[in-house]
CSV table of N, CA and C and ligand atoms in Angstrom, one decimal:
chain,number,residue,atom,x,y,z
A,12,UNK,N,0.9,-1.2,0.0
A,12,UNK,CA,0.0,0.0,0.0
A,12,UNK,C,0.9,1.3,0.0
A,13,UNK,N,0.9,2.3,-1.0
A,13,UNK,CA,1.6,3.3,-1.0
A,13,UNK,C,1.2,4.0,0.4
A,14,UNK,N,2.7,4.4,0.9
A,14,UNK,CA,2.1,5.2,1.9
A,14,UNK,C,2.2,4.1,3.1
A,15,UNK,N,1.9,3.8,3.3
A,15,UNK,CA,2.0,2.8,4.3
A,15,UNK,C,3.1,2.3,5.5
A,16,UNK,N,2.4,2.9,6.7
A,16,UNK,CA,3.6,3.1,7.4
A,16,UNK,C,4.2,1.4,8.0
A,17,UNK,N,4.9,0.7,7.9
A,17,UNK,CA,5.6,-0.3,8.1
A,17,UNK,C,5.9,-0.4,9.8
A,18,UNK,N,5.7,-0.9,10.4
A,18,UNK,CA,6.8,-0.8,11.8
A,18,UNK,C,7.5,-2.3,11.8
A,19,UNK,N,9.1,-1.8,11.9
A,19,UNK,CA,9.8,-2.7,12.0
A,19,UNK,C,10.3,-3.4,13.8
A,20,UNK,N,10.2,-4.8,14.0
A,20,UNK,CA,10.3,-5.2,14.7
A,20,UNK,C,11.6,-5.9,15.1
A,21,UNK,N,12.3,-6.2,15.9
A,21,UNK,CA,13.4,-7.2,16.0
A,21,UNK,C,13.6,-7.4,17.6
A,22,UNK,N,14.4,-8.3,17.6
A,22,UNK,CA,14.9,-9.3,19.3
A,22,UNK,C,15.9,-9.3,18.9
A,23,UNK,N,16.5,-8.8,20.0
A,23,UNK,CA,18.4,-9.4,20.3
A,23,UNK,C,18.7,-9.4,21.9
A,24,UNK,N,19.6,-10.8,21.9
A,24,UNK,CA,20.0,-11.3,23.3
A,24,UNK,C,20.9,-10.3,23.5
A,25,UNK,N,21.2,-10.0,24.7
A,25,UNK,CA,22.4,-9.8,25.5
A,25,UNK,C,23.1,-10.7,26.5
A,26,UNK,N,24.0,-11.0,26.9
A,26,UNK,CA,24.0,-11.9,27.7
A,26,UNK,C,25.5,-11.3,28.6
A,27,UNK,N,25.4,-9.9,28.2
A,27,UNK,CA,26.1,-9.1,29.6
A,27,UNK,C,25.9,-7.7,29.4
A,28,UNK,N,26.1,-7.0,30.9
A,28,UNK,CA,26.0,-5.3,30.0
A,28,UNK,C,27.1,-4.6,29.0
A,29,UNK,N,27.8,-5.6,29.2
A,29,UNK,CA,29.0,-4.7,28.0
A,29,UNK,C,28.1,-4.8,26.2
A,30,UNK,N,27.4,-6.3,26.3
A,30,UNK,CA,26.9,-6.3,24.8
A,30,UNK,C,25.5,-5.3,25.0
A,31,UNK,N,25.4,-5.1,26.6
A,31,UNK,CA,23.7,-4.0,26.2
A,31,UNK,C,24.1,-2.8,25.7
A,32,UNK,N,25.4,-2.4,26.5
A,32,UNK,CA,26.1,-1.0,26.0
A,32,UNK,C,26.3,-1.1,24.6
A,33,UNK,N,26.9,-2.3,23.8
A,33,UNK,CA,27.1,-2.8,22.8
A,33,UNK,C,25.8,-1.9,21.5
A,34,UNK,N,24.6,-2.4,22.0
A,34,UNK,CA,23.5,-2.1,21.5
A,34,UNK,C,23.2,-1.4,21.4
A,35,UNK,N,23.4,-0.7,22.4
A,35,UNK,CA,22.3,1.1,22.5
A,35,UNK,C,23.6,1.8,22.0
A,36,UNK,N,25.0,1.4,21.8
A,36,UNK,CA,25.8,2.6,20.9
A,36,UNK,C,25.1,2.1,19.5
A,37,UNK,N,24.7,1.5,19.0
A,37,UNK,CA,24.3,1.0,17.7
A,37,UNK,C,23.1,1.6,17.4
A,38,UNK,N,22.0,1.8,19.0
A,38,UNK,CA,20.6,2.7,18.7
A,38,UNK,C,20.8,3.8,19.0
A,39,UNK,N,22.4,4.4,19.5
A,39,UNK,CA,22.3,5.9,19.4
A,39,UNK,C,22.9,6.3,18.2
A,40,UNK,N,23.3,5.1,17.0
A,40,UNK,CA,24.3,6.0,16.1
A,40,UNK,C,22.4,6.2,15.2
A,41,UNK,N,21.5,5.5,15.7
A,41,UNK,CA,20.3,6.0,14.8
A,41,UNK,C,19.7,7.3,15.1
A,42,UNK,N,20.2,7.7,16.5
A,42,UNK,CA,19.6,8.9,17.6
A,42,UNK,C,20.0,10.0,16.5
A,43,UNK,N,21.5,10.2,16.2
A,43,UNK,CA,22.5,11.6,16.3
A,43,UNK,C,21.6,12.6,15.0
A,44,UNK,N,21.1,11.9,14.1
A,44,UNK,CA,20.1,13.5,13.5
A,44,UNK,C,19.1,14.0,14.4
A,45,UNK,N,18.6,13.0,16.0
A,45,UNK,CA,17.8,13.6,16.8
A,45,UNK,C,16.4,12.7,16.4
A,46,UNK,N,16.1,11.9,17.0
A,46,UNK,CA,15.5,10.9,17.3
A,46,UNK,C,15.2,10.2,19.1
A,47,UNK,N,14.4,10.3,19.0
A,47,UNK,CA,13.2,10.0,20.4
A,47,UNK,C,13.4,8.7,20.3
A,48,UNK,N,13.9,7.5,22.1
A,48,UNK,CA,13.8,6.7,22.0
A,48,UNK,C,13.2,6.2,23.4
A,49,UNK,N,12.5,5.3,23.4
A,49,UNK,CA,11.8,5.2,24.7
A,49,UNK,C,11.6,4.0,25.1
A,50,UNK,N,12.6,3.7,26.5
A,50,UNK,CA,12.9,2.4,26.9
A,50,UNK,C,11.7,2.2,28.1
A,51,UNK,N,11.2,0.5,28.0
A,51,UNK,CA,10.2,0.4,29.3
A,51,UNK,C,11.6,-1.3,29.6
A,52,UNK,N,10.9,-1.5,30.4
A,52,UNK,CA,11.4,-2.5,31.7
A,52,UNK,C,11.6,-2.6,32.5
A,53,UNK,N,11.8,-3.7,33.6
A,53,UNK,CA,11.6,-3.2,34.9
A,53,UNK,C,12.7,-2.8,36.0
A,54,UNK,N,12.9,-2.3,37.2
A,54,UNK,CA,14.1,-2.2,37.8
A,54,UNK,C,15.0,-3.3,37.8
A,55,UNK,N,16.2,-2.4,36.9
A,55,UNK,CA,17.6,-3.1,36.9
A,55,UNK,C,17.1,-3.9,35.6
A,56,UNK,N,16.5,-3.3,35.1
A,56,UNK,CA,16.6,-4.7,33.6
A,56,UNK,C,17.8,-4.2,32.8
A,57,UNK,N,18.5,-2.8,32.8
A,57,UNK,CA,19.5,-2.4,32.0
A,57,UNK,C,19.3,-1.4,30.9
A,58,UNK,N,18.3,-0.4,31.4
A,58,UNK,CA,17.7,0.5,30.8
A,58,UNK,C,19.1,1.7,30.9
A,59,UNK,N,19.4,2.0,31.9
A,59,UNK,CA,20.3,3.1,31.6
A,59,UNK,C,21.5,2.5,30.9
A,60,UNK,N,22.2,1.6,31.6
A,60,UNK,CA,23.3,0.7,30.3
A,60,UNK,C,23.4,0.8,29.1
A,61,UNK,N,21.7,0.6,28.8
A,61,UNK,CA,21.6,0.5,27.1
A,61,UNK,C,21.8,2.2,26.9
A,62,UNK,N,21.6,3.2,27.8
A,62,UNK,CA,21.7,4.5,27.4
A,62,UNK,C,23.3,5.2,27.3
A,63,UNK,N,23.8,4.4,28.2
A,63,UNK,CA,25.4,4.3,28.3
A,63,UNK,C,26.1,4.7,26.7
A,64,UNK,N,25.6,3.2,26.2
A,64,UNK,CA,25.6,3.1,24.9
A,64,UNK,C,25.7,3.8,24.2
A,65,UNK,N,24.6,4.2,24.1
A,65,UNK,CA,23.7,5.7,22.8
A,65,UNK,C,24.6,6.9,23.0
A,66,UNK,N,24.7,7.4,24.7
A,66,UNK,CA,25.7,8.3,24.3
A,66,UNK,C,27.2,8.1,23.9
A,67,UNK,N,27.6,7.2,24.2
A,67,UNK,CA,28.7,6.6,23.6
A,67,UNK,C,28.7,7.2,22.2
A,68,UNK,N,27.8,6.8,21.3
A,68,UNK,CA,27.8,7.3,20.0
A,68,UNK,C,27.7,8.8,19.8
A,69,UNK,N,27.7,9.9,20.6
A,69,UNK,CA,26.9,11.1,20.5
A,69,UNK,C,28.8,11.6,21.2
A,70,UNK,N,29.9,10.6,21.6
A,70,UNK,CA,31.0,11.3,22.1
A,70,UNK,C,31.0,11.4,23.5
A,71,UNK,N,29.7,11.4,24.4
A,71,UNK,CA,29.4,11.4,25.8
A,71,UNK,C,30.4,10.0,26.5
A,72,UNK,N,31.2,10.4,27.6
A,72,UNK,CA,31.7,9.1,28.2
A,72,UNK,C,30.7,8.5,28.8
A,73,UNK,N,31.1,7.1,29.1
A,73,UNK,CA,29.7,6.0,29.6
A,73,UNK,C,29.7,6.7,31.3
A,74,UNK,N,30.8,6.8,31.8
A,74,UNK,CA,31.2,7.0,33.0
A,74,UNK,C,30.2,8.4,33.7
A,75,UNK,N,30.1,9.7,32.5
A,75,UNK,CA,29.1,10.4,32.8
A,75,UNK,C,27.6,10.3,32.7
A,76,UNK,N,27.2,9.5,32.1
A,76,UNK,CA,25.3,8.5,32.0
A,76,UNK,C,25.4,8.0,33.7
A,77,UNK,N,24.6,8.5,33.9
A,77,UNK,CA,24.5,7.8,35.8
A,77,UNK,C,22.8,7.8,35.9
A,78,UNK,N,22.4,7.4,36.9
A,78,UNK,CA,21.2,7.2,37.2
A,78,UNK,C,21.2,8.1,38.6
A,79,UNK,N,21.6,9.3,39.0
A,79,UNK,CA,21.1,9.9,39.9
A,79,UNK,C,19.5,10.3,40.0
A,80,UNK,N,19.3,9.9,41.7
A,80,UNK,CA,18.0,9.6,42.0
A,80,UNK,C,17.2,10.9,41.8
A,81,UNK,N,17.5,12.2,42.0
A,81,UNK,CA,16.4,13.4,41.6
A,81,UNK,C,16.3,13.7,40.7
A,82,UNK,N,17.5,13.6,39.5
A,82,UNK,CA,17.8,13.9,38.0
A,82,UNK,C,16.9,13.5,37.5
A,83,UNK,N,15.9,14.6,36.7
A,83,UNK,CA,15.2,13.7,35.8
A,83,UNK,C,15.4,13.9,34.3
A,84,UNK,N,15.8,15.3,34.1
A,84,UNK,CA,15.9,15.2,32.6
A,84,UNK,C,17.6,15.4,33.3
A,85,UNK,N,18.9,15.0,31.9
A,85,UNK,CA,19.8,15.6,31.9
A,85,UNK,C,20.3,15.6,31.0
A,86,UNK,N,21.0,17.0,30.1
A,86,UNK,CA,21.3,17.1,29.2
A,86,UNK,C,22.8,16.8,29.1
A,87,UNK,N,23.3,16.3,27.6
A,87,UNK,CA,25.0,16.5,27.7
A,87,UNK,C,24.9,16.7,26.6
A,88,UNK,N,26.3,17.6,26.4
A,88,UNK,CA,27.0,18.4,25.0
A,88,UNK,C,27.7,17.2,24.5
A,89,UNK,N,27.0,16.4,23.4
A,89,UNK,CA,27.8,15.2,22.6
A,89,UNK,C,28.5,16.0,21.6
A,90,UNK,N,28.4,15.3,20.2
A,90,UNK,CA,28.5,16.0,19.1
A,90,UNK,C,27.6,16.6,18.4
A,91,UNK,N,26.2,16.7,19.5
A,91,UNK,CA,24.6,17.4,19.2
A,91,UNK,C,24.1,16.7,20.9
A,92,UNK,N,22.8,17.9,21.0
A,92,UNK,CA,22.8,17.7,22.1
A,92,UNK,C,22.0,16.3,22.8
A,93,UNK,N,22.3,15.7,23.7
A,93,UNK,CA,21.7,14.1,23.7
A,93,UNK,C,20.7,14.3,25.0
A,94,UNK,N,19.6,13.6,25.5
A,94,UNK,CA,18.5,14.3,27.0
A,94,UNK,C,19.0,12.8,26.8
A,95,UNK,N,18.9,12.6,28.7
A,95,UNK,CA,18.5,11.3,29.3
A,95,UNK,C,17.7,11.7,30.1
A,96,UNK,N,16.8,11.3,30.4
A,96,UNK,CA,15.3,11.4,30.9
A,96,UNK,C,14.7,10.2,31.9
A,97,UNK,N,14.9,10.4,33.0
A,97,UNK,CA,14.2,9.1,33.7
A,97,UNK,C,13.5,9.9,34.6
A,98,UNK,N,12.0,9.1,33.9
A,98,UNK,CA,10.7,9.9,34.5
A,98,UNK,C,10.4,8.6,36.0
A,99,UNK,N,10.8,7.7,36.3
A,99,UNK,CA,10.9,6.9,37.2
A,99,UNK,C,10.5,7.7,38.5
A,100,UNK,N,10.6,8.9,38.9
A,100,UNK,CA,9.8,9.0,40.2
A,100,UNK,C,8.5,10.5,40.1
A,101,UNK,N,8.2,10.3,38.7
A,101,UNK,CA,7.3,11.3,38.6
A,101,UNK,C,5.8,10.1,38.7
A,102,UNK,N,5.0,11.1,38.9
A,102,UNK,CA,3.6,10.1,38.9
A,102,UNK,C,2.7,10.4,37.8
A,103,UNK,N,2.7,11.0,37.5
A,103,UNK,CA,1.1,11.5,35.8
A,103,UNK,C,2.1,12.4,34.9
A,104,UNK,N,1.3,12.5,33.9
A,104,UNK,CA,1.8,13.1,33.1
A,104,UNK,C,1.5,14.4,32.9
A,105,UNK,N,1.0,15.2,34.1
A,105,UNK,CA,1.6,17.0,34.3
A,105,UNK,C,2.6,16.6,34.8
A,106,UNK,N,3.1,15.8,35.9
A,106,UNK,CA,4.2,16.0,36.7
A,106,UNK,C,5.2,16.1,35.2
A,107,UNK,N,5.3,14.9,35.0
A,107,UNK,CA,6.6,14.8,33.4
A,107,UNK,C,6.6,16.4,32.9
A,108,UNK,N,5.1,17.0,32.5
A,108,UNK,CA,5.4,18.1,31.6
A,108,UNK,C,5.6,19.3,32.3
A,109,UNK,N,5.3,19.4,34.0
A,109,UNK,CA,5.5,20.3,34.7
A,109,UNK,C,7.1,20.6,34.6
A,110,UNK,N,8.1,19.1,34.6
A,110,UNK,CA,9.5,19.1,34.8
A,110,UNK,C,10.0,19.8,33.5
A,111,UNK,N,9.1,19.8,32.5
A,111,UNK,CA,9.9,20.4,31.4
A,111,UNK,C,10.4,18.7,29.7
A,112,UNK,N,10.0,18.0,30.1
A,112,UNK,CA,9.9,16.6,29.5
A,112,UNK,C,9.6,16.9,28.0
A,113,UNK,N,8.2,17.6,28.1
A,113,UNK,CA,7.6,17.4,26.5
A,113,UNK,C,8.8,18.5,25.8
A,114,UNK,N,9.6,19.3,26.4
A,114,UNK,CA,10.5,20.2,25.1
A,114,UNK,C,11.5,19.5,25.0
A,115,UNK,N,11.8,18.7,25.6
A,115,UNK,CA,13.2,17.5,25.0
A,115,UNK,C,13.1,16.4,24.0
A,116,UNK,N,11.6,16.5,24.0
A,116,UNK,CA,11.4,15.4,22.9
A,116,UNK,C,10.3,15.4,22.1
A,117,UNK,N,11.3,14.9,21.0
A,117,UNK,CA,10.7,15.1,19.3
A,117,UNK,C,11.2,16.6,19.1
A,118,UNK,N,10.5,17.4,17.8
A,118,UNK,CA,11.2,18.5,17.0
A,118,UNK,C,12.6,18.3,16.8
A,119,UNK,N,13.0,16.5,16.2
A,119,UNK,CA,14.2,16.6,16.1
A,119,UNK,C,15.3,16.7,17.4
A,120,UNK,N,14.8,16.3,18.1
A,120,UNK,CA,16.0,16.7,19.6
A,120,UNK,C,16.3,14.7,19.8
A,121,UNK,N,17.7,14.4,20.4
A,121,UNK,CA,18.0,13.1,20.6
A,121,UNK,C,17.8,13.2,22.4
A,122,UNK,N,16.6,12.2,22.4
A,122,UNK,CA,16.2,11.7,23.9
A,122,UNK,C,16.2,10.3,24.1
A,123,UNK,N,16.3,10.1,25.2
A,123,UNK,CA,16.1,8.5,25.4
A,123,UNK,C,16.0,8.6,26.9
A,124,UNK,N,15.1,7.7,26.7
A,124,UNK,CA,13.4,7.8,27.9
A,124,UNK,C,13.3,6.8,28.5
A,125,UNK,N,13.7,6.9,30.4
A,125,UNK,CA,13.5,5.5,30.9
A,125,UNK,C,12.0,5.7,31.5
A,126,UNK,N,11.9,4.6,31.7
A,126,UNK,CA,10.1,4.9,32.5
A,126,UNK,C,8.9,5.4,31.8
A,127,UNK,N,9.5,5.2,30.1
A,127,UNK,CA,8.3,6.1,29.3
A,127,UNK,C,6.7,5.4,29.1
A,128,UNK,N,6.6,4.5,29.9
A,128,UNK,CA,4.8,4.3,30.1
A,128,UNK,C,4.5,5.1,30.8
A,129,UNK,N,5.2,5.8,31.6
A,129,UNK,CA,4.3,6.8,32.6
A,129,UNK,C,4.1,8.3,31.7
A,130,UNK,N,4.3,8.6,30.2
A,130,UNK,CA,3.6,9.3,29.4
A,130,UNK,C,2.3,8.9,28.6
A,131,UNK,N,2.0,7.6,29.6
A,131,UNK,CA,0.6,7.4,28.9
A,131,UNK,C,-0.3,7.7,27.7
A,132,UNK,N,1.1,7.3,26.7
A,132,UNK,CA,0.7,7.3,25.1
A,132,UNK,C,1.0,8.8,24.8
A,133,UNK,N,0.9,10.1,25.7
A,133,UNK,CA,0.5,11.4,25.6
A,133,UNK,C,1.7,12.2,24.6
A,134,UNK,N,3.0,11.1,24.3
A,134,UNK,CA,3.8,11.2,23.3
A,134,UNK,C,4.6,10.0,22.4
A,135,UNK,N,4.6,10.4,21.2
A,135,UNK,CA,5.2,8.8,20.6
A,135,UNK,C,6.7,8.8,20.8
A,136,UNK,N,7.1,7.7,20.5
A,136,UNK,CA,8.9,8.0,20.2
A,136,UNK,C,9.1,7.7,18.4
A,137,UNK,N,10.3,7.9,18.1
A,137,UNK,CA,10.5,7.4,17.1
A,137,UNK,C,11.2,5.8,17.2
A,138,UNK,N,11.9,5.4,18.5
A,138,UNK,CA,12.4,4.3,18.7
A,138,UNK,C,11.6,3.7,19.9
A,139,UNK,N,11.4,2.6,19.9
A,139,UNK,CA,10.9,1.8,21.3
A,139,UNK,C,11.4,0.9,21.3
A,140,UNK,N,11.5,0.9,22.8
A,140,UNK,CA,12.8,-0.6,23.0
A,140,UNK,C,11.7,-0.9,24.1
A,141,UNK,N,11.7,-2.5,24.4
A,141,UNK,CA,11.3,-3.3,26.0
A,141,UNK,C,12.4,-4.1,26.0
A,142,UNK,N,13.1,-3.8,27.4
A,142,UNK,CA,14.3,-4.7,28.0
A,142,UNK,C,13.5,-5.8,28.9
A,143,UNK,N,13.4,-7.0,28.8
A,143,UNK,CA,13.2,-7.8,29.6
A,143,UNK,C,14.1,-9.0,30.3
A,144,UNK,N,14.2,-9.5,31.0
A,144,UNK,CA,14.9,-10.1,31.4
A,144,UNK,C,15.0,-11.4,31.2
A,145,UNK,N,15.6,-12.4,31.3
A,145,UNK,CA,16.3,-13.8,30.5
A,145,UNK,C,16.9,-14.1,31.9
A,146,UNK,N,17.3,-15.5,31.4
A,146,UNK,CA,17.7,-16.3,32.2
A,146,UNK,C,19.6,-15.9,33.0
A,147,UNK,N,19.5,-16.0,34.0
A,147,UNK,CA,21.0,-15.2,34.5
A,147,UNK,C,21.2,-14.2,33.8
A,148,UNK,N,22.4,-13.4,33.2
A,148,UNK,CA,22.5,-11.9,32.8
A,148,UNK,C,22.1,-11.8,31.8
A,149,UNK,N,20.9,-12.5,31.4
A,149,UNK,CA,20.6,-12.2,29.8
A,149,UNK,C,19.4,-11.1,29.8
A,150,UNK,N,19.4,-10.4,29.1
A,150,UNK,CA,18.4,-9.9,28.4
A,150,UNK,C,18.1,-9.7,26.9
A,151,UNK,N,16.5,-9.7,26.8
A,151,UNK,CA,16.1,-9.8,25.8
A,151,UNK,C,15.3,-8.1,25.4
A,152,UNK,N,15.9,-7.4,24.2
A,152,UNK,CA,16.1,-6.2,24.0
A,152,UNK,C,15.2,-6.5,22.6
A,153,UNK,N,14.0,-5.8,23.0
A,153,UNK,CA,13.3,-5.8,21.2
A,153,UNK,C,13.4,-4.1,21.1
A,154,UNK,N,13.1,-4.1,19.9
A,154,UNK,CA,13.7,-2.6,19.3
A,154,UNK,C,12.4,-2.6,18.2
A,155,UNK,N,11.6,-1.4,18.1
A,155,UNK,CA,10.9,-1.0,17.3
A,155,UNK,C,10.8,0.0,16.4
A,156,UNK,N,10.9,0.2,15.4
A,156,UNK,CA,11.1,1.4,14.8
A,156,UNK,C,12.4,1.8,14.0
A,157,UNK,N,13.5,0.7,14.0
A,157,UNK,CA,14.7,0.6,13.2
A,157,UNK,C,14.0,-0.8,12.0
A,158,UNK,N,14.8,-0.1,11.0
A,158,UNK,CA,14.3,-1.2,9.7
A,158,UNK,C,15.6,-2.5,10.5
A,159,UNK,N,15.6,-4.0,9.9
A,159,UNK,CA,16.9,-4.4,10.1
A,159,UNK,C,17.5,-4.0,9.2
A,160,UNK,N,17.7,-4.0,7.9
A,160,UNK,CA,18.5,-3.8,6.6
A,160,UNK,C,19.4,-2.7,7.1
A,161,UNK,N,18.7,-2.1,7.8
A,161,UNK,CA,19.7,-0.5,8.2
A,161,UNK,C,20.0,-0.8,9.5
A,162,UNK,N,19.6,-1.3,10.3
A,162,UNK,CA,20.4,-2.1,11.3
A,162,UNK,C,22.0,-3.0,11.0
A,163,UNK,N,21.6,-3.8,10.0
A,163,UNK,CA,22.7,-4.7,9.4
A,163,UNK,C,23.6,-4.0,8.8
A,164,UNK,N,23.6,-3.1,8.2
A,164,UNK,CA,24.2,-2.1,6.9
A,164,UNK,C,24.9,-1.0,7.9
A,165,UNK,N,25.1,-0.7,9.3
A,165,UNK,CA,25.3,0.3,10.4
A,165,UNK,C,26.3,-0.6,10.6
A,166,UNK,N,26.9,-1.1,10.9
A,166,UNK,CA,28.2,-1.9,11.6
A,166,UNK,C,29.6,-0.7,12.5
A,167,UNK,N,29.3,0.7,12.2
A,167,UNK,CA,30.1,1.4,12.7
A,167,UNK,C,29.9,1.0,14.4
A,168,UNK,N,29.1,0.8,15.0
A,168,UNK,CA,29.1,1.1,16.3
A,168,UNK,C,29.9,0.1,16.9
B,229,LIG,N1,22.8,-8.4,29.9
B,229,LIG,C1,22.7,-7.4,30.8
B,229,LIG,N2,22.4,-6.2,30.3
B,229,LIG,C2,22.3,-5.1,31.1
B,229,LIG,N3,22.5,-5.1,32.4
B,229,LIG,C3,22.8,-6.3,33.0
B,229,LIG,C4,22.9,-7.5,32.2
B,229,LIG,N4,23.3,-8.5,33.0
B,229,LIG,C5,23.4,-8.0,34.2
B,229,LIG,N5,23.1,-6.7,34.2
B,229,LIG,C6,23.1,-5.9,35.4
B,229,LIG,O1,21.8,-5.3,35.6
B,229,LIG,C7,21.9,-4.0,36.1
B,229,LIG,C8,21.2,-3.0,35.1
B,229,LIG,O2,21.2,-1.8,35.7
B,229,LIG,P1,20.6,-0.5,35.0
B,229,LIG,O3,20.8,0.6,36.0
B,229,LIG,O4,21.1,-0.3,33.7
B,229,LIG,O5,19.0,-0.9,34.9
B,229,LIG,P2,17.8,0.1,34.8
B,229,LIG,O6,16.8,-0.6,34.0
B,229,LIG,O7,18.2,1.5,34.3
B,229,LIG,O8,17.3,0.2,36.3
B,229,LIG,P3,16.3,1.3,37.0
B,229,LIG,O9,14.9,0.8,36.7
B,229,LIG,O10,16.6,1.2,38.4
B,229,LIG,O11,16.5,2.6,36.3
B,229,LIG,C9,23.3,-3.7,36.3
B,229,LIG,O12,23.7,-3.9,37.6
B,229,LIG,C10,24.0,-4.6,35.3
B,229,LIG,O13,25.3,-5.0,35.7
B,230,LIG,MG1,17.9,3.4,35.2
């Protein structure tokens, strides 16, 4: 059908955090023209790890991506500007837009979103990830909204 929007789906194992980090530098080299990505899972599934990653690709050291407990948005100067966003101790979605949430994402800006069910659909991403958890340090990372062909064809990260 012309027109027709396609969503692409895929699964990939991890079976440590170095290969999650592995990953999300491979979903942030899709971020850098500014792309919205929005991780759910549950605590400790490896949601910021995989963000490690992404800025990894953006020039950000992994060492600076932290999970401080009142931070909710935080910006860093990559090679464009990258939001990490963990809405994890907000409750509704004024609180999110009260903090300032909805101007970090989309119009082209690169975010990546822990805790993004708690925007209750009230914004899309361009990427969606669910980390779930697997047997000992595995997880299981599906990714929506990357074609594979251009997953496959990316090998820089
Ligand atoms: N395959 C794996 N991928 C990612 N993390 C893993 C893996 N195996 C074990 N781990 C461990 O799981 C933890 C993931 O922590 P991380 O802070 O990334 O999770 P999170 O989803 O951001 O948690 P929170 O919900 O508290 O924000 C780390 O302690 C990491 O070492
Ligand atoms: Mg986290």
């Amino acid at each position: 059908m012309p027109g027709a929007k396609t969503t692409h789906t895929m699964t990939l194992m991890s079976n440590s955090p170095h290969e999650t980090q592995a990953i999300g530098r491979r979903i942030g080299s899709f971020m850098i023209e500014g792309r919205s990505v929005f991780i759910s899972g549950e605590l400790g599934a490896g949601k910021t790890t995989l963000i490690k990653g992404a800025g990894s690709a953006f020039g950000i050291p992994e060492r600076d991506i932290t999970s401080a407990t009142y931070t909710i948005i935080a910006e860093y100067m990559g090679s464009v500007p990258f939001y990490h966003i963990d809405l994890y101790r907000l409750d509704n979605v004024n609180e999110i837009e009260e903090a300032g949430v909805f101007d970090c994402i989309g119009q082209g800006k690169a975010a990546a979103v822990e805790w993004a069910e708690k925007l209750d659909g009230s914004l899309s991403a361009d990427i969606s990830i669910a980390i779930a958890y697997g047997e000992n340090d595995t997880r299981l990372i599906t990714i929506e909204g990357i074609d594979e062909k251009d997953w496959d064809s990316n090998q820089t990260g």
